[in-house]
PDB file of C-alpha atoms in Angstrom:
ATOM      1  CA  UNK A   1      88.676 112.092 106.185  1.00  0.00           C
ATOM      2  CA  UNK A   2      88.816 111.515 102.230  1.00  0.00           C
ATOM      3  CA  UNK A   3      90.969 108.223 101.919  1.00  0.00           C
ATOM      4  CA  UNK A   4      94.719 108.329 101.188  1.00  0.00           C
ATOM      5  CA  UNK A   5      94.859 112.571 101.857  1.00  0.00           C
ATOM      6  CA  UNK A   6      95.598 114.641 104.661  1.00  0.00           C
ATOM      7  CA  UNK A   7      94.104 118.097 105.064  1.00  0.00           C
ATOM      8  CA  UNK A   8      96.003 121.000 106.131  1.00  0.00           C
ATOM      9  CA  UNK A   9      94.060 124.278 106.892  1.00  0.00           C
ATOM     10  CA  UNK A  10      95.324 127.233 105.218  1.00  0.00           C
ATOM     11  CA  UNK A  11      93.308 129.693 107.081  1.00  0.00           C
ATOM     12  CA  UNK A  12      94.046 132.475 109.597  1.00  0.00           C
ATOM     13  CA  UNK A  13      91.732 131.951 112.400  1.00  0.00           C
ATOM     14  CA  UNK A  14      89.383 135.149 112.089  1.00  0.00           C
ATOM     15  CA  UNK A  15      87.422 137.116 114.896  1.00  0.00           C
ATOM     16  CA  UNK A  16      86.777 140.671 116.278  1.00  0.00           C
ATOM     17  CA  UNK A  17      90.026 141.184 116.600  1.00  0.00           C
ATOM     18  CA  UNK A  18      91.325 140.342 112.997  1.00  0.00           C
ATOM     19  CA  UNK A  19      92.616 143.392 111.050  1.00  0.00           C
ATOM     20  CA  UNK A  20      90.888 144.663 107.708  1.00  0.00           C
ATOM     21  CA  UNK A  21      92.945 145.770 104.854  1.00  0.00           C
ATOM     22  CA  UNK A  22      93.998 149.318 105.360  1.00  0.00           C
ATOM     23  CA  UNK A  23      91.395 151.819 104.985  1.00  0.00           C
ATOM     24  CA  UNK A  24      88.646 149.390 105.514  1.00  0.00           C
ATOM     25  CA  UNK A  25      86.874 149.049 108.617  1.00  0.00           C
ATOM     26  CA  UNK A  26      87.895 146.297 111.311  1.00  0.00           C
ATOM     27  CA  UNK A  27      84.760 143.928 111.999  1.00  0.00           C
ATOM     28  CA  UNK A  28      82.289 144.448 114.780  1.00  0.00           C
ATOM     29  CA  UNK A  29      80.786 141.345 116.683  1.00  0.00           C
ATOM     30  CA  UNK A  30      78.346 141.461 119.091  1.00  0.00           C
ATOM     31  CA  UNK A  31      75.487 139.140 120.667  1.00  0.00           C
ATOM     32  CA  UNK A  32      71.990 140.034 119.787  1.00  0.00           C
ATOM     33  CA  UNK A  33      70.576 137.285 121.870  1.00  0.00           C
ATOM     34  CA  UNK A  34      72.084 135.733 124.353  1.00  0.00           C
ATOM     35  CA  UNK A  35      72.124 132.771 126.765  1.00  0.00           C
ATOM     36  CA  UNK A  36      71.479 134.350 130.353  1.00  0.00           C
ATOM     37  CA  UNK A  37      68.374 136.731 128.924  1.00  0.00           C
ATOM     38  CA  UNK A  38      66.631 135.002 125.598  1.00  0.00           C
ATOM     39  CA  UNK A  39      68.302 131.321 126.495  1.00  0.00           C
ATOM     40  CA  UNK A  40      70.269 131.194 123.239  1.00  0.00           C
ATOM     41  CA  UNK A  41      73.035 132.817 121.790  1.00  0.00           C
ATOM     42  CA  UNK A  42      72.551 134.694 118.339  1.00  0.00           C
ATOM     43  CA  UNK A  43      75.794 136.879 117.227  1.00  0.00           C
ATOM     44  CA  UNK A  44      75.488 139.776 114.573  1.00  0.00           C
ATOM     45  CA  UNK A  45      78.543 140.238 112.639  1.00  0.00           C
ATOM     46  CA  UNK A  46      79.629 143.347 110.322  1.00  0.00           C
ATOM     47  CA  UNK A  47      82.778 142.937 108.519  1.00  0.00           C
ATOM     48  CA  UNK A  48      84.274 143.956 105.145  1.00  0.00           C
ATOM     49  CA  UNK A  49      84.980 141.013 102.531  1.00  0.00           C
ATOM     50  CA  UNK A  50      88.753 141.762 103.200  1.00  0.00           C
ATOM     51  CA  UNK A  51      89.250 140.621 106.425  1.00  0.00           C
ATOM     52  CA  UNK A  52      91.238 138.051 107.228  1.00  0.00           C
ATOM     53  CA  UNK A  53      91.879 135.385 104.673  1.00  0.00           C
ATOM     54  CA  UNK A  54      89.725 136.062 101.635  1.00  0.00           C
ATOM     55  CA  UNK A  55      89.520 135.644  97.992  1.00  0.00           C
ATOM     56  CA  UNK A  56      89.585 138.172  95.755  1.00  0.00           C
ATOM     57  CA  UNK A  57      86.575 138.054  92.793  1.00  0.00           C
ATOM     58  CA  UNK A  58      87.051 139.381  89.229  1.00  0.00           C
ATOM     59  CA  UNK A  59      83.953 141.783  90.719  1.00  0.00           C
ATOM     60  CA  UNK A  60      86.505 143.566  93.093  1.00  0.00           C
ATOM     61  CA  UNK A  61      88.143 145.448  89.859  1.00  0.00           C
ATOM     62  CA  UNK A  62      86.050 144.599  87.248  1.00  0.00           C
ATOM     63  CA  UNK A  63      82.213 146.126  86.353  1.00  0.00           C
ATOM     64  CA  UNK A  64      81.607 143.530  84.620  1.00  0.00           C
ATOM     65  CA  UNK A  65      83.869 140.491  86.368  1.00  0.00           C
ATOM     66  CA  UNK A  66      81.986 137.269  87.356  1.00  0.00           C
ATOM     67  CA  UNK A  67      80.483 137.365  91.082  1.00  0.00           C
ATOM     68  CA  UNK A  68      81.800 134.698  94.106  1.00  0.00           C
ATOM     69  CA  UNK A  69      78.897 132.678  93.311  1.00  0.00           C
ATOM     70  CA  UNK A  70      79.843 131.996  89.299  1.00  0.00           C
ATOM     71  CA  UNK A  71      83.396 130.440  90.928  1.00  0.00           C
ATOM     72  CA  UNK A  72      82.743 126.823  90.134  1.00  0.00           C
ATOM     73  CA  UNK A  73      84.495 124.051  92.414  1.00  0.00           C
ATOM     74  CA  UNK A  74      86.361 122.683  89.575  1.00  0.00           C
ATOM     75  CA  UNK A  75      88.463 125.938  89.452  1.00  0.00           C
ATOM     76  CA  UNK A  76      88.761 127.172  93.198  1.00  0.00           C
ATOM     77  CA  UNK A  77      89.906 123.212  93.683  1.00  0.00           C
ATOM     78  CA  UNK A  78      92.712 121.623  91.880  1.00  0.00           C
ATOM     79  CA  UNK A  79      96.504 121.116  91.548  1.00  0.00           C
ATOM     80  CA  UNK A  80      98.997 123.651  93.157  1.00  0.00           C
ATOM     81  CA  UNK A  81     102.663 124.184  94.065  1.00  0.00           C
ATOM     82  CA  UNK A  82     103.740 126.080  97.646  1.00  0.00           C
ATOM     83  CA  UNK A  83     106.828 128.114  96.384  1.00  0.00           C
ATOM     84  CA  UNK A  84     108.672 129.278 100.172  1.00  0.00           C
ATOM     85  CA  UNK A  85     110.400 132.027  98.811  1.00  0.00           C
ATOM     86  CA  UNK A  86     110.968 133.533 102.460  1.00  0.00           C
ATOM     87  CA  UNK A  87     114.912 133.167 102.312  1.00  0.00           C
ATOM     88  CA  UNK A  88     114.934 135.356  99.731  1.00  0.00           C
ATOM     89  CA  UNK A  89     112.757 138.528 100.304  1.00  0.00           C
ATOM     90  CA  UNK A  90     112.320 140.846 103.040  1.00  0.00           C
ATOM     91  CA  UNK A  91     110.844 144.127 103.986  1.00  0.00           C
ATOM     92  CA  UNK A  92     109.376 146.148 100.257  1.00  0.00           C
ATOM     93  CA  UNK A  93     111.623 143.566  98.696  1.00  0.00           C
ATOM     94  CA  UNK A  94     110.587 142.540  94.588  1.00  0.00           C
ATOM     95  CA  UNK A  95     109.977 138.979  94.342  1.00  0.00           C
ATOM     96  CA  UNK A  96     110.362 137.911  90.434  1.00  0.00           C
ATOM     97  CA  UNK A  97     109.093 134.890  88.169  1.00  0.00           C
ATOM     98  CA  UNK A  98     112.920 133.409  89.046  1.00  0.00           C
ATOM     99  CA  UNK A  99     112.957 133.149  92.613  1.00  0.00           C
ATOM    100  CA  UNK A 100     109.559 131.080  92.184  1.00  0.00           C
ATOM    101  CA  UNK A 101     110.865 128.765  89.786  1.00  0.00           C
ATOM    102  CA  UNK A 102     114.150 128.253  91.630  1.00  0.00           C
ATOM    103  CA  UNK A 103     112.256 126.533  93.963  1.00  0.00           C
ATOM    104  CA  UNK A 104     109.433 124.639  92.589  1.00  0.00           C
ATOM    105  CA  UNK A 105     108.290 123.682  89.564  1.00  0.00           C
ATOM    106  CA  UNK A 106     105.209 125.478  88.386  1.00  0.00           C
ATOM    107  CA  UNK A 107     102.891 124.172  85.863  1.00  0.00           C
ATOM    108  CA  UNK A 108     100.636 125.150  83.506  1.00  0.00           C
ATOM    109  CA  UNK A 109      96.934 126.279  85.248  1.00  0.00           C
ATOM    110  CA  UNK A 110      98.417 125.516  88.987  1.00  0.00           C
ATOM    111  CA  UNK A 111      97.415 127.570  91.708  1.00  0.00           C
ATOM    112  CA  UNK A 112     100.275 129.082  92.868  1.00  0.00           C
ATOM    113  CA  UNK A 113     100.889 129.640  97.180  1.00  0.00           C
ATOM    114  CA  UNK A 114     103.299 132.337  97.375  1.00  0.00           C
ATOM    115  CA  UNK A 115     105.056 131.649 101.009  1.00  0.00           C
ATOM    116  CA  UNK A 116     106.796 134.894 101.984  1.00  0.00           C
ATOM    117  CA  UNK A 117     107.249 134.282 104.954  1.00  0.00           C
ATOM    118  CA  UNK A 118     105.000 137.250 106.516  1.00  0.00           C
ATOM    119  CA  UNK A 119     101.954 134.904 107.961  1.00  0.00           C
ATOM    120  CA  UNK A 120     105.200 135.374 111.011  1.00  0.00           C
ATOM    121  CA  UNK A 121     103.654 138.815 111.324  1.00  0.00           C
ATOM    122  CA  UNK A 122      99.903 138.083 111.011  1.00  0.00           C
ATOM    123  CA  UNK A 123      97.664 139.459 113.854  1.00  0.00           C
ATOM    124  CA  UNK A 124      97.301 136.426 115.903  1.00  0.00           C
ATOM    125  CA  UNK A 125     100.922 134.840 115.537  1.00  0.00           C
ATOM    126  CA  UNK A 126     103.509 135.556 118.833  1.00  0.00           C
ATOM    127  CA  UNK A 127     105.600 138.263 116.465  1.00  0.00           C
ATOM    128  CA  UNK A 128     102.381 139.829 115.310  1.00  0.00           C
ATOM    129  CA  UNK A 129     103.387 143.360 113.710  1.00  0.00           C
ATOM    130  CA  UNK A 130      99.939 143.846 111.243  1.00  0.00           C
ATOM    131  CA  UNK A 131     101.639 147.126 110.280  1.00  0.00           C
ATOM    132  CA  UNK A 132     104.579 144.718 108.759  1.00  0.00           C
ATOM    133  CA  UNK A 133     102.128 142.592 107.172  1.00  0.00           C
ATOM    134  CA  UNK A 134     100.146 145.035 105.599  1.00  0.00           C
ATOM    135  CA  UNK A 135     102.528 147.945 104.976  1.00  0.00           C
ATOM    136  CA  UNK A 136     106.225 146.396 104.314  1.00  0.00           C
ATOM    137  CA  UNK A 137     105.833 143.044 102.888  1.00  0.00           C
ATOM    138  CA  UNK A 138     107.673 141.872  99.217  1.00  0.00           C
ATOM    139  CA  UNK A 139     105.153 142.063  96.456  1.00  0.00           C
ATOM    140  CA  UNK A 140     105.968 141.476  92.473  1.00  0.00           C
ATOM    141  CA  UNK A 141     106.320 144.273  89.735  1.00  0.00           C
ATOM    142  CA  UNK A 142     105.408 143.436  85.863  1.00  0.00           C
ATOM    143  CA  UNK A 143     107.549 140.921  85.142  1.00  0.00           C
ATOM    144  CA  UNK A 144     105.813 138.909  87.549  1.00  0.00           C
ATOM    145  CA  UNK A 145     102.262 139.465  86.098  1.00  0.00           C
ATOM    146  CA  UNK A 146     103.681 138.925  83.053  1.00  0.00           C
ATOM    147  CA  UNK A 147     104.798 135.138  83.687  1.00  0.00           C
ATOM    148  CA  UNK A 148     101.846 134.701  85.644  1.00  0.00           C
ATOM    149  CA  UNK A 149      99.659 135.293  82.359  1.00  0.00           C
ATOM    150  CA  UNK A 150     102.357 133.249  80.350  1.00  0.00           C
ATOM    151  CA  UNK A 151     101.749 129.986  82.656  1.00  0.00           C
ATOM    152  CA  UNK A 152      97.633 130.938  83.012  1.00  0.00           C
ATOM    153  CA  UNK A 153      97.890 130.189  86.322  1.00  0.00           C
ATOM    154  CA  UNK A 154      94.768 129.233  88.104  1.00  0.00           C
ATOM    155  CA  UNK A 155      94.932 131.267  90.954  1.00  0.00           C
ATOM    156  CA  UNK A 156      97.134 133.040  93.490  1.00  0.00           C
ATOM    157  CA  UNK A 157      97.410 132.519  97.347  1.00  0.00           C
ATOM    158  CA  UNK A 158      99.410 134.970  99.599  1.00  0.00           C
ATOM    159  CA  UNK A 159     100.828 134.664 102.993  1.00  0.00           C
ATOM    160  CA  UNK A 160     100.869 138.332 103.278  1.00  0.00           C
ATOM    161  CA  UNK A 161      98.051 141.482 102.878  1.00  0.00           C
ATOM    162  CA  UNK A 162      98.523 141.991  99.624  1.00  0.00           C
ATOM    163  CA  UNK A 163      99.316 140.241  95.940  1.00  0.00           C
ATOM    164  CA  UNK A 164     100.445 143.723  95.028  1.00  0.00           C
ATOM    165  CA  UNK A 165     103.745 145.248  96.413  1.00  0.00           C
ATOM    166  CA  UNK A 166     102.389 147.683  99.444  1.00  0.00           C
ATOM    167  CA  UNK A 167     104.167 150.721  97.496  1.00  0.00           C
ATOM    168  CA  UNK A 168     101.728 149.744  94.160  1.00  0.00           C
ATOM    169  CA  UNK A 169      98.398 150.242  96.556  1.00  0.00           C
ATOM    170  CA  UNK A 170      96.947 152.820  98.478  1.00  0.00           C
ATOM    171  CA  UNK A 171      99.573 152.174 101.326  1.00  0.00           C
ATOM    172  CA  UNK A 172     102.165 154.446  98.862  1.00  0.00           C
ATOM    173  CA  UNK A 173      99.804 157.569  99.711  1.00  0.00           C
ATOM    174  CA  UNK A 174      98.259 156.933 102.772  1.00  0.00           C
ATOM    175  CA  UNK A 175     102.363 156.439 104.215  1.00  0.00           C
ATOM    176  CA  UNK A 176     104.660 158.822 102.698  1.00  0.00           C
ATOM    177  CA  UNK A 177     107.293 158.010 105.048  1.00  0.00           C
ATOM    178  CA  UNK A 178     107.227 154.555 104.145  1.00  0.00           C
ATOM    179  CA  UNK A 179     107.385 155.080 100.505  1.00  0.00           C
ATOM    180  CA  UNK A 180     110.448 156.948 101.191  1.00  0.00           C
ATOM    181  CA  UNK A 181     111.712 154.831 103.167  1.00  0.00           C
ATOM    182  CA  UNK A 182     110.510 151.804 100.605  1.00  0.00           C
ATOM    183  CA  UNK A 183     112.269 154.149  97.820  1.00  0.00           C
ATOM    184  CA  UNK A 184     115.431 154.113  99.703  1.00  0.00           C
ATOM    185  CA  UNK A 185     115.773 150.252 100.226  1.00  0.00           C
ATOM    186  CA  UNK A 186     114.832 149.644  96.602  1.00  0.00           C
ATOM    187  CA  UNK A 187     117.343 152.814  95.402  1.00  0.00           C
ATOM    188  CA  UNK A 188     115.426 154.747  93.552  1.00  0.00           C
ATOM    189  CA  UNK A 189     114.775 158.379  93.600  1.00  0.00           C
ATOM    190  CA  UNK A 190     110.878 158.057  92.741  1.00  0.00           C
ATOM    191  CA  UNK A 191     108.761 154.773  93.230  1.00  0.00           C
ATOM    192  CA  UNK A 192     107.134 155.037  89.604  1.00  0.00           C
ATOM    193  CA  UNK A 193     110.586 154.062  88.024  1.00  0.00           C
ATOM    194  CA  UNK A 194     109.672 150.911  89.634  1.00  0.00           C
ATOM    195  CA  UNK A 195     105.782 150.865  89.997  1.00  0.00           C
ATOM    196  CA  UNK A 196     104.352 153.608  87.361  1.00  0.00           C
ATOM    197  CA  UNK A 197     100.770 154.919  87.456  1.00  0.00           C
ATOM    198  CA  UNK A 198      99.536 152.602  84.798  1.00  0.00           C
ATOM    199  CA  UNK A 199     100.407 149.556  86.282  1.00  0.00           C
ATOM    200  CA  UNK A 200      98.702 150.796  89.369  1.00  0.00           C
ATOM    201  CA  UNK A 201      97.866 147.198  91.619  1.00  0.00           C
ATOM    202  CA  UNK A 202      98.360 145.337  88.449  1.00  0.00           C
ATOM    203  CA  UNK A 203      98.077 141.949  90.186  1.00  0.00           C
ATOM    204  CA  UNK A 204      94.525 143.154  90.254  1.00  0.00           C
ATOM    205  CA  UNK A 205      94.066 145.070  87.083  1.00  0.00           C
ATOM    206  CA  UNK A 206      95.869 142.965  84.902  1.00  0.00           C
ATOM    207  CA  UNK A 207      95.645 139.319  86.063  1.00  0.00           C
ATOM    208  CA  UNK A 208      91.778 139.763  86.885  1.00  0.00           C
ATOM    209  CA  UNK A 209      90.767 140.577  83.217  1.00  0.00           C
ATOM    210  CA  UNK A 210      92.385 137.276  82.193  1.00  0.00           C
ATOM    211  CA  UNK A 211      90.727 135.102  84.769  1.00  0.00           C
ATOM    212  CA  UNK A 212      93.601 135.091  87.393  1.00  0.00           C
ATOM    213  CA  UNK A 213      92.018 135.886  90.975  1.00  0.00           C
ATOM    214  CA  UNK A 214      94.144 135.285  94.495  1.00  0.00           C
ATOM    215  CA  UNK A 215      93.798 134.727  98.237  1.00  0.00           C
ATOM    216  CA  UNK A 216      94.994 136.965 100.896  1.00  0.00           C
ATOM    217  CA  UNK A 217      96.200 136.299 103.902  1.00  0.00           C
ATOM    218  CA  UNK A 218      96.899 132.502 104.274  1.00  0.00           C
ATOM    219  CA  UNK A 219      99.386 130.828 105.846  1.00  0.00           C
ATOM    220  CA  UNK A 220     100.902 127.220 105.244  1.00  0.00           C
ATOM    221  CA  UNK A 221     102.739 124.949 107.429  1.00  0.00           C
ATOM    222  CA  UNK A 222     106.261 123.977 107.364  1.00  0.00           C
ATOM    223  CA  UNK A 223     106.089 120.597 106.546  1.00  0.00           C
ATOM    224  CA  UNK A 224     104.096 122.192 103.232  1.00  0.00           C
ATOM    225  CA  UNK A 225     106.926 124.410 101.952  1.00  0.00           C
ATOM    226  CA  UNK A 226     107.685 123.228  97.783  1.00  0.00           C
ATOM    227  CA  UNK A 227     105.370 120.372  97.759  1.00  0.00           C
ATOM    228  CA  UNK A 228     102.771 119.367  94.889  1.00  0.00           C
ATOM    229  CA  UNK A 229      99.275 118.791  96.109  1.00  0.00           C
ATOM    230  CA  UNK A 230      95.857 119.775  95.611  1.00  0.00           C
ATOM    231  CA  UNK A 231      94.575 123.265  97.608  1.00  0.00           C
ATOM    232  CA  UNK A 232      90.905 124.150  97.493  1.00  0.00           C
ATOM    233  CA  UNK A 233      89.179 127.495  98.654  1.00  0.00           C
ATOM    234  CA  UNK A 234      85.641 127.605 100.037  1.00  0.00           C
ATOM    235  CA  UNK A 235      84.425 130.838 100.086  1.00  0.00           C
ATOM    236  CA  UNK A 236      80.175 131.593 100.787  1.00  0.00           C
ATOM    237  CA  UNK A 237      78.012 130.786  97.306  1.00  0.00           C
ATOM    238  CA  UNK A 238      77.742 134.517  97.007  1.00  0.00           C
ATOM    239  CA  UNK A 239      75.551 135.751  94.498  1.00  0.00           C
ATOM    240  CA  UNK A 240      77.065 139.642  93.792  1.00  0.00           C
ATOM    241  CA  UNK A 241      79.787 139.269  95.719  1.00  0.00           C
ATOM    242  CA  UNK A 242      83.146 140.763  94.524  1.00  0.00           C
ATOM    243  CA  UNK A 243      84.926 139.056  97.142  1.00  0.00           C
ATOM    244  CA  UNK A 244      84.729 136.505 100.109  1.00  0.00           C
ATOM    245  CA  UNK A 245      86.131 135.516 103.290  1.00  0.00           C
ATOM    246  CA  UNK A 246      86.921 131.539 102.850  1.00  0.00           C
ATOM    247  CA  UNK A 247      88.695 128.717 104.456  1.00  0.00           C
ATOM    248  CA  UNK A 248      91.211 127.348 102.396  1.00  0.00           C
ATOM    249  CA  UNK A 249      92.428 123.699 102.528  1.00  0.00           C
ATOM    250  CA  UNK A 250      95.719 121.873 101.281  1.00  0.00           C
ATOM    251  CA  UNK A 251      94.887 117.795 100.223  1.00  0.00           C
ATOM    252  CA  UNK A 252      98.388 115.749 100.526  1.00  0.00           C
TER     253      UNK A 252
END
């Protein structure tokens, strides 16, 4: 235990049964040896980096973004705010730059935990509904990236599937009767008044270019909710990677 802290894991618990981003395959575990035949247990493991809580790398949008391995500890460790903004926002609601400072008080280069209020729904929680999580959760439009740029955050972390709104990924096309069902609780006729084509997952396109990455699918205790402290993600020292699962930790 470092002296004077705390620790607080900040990590969904992962296994065969943890849900990959939609469209990606679910992992596979099996034993290649095991105990009663070779006298030792050996598991083989096939997973996508996007299962269960991850960061994102600069290599997951950009050609020529740095790798998981060129991540020093310096930035995936340091000072960060837990904004709880899950009083406000509910199903395809628009968080904004507002509702996060309403409630904390963000400083320049902090990374930034985004509680929504969705790790309720995560797969291994007792009101698990991964099709909530993934598929209806509150995301941000520009204005959001905008002031994220503006402050130079650090980095993002997510209680939910996505830093983009669902209806600004691939969940828009491969669910057409949620985006009309997304278009009707946000009252518009046509999602791109909202999220056009050229701001298409700009939480990856736009923020990555600049340096600003994000976790996926944390979760934070209670006791956490608008404090200051220091948060540091782990993921593997992966040389090509674009992404990574990791265990994140909160210091208090």
């Amino acid at each position: 235990m470092l002296d004077g802290y705390e620790m607080y894991d900040l990590t969904q618990p992962w296994s065969v049964d943890t849900p990959a981003w939609p469209t990606y395959d679910n992992p596979k575990v099996w034993y290649q040896k095991s105990l009663d035949t070779e006298k030792v247990n050996g598991q083989k493991i096939e997973f996508t980096n996007h299962t269960g809580t991850h960061i994102d790398g600069e290599k997951h949008f950009l050609a020529n973004g740095r790798d998981i391995e060129e991540l020093g500890l310096d930035e995936l460790v340091g000072d960060a705010v837990i904004a709880d903004i899950s009083d406000k926002v509910g199903d395809y609601d628009i968080y904004t730059s507002e509702m996060i400072e309403d409630v904390c008080d963000v400083q320049e280069g902090d990374i930034l935990f985004i509680h929504t209020g969705y790790q309720d729904y995560a797969w291994h929680t007792d009101e698990a509904d991964p099709h909530r999580f993934f598929c209806k959760h509150p995301g941000p439009n520009a204005e959001f990236a905008e002031w994220c740029k503006e402050k130079n955050l650090n980095y993002l972390i997510l209680d939910c599937g996505s830093a983009d709104h669902p209806m600004n990924t691939v969940v828009r096309d491969i669910r057409p009767e949620l985006a009309e069902e997304a278009a009707d609780h946000l009252g518009v006729d046509d999602l791109d008044e909202i999220f056009p084509p050229e701001g298409y997952q700009l939480m990856h396109n736009e923020l990555f270019p600049e340096g600003i990455i994000h976790v996926e699918n944390a979760q934070v205790p209670e006791e956490l909710l608008n404090e200051r402290l220091q948060i540091g993600t782990f993921p593997w020292r992966f040389r090509g990677g674009e992404s990574s699962v990791s265990r994140v930790v909160a210091f208090k």
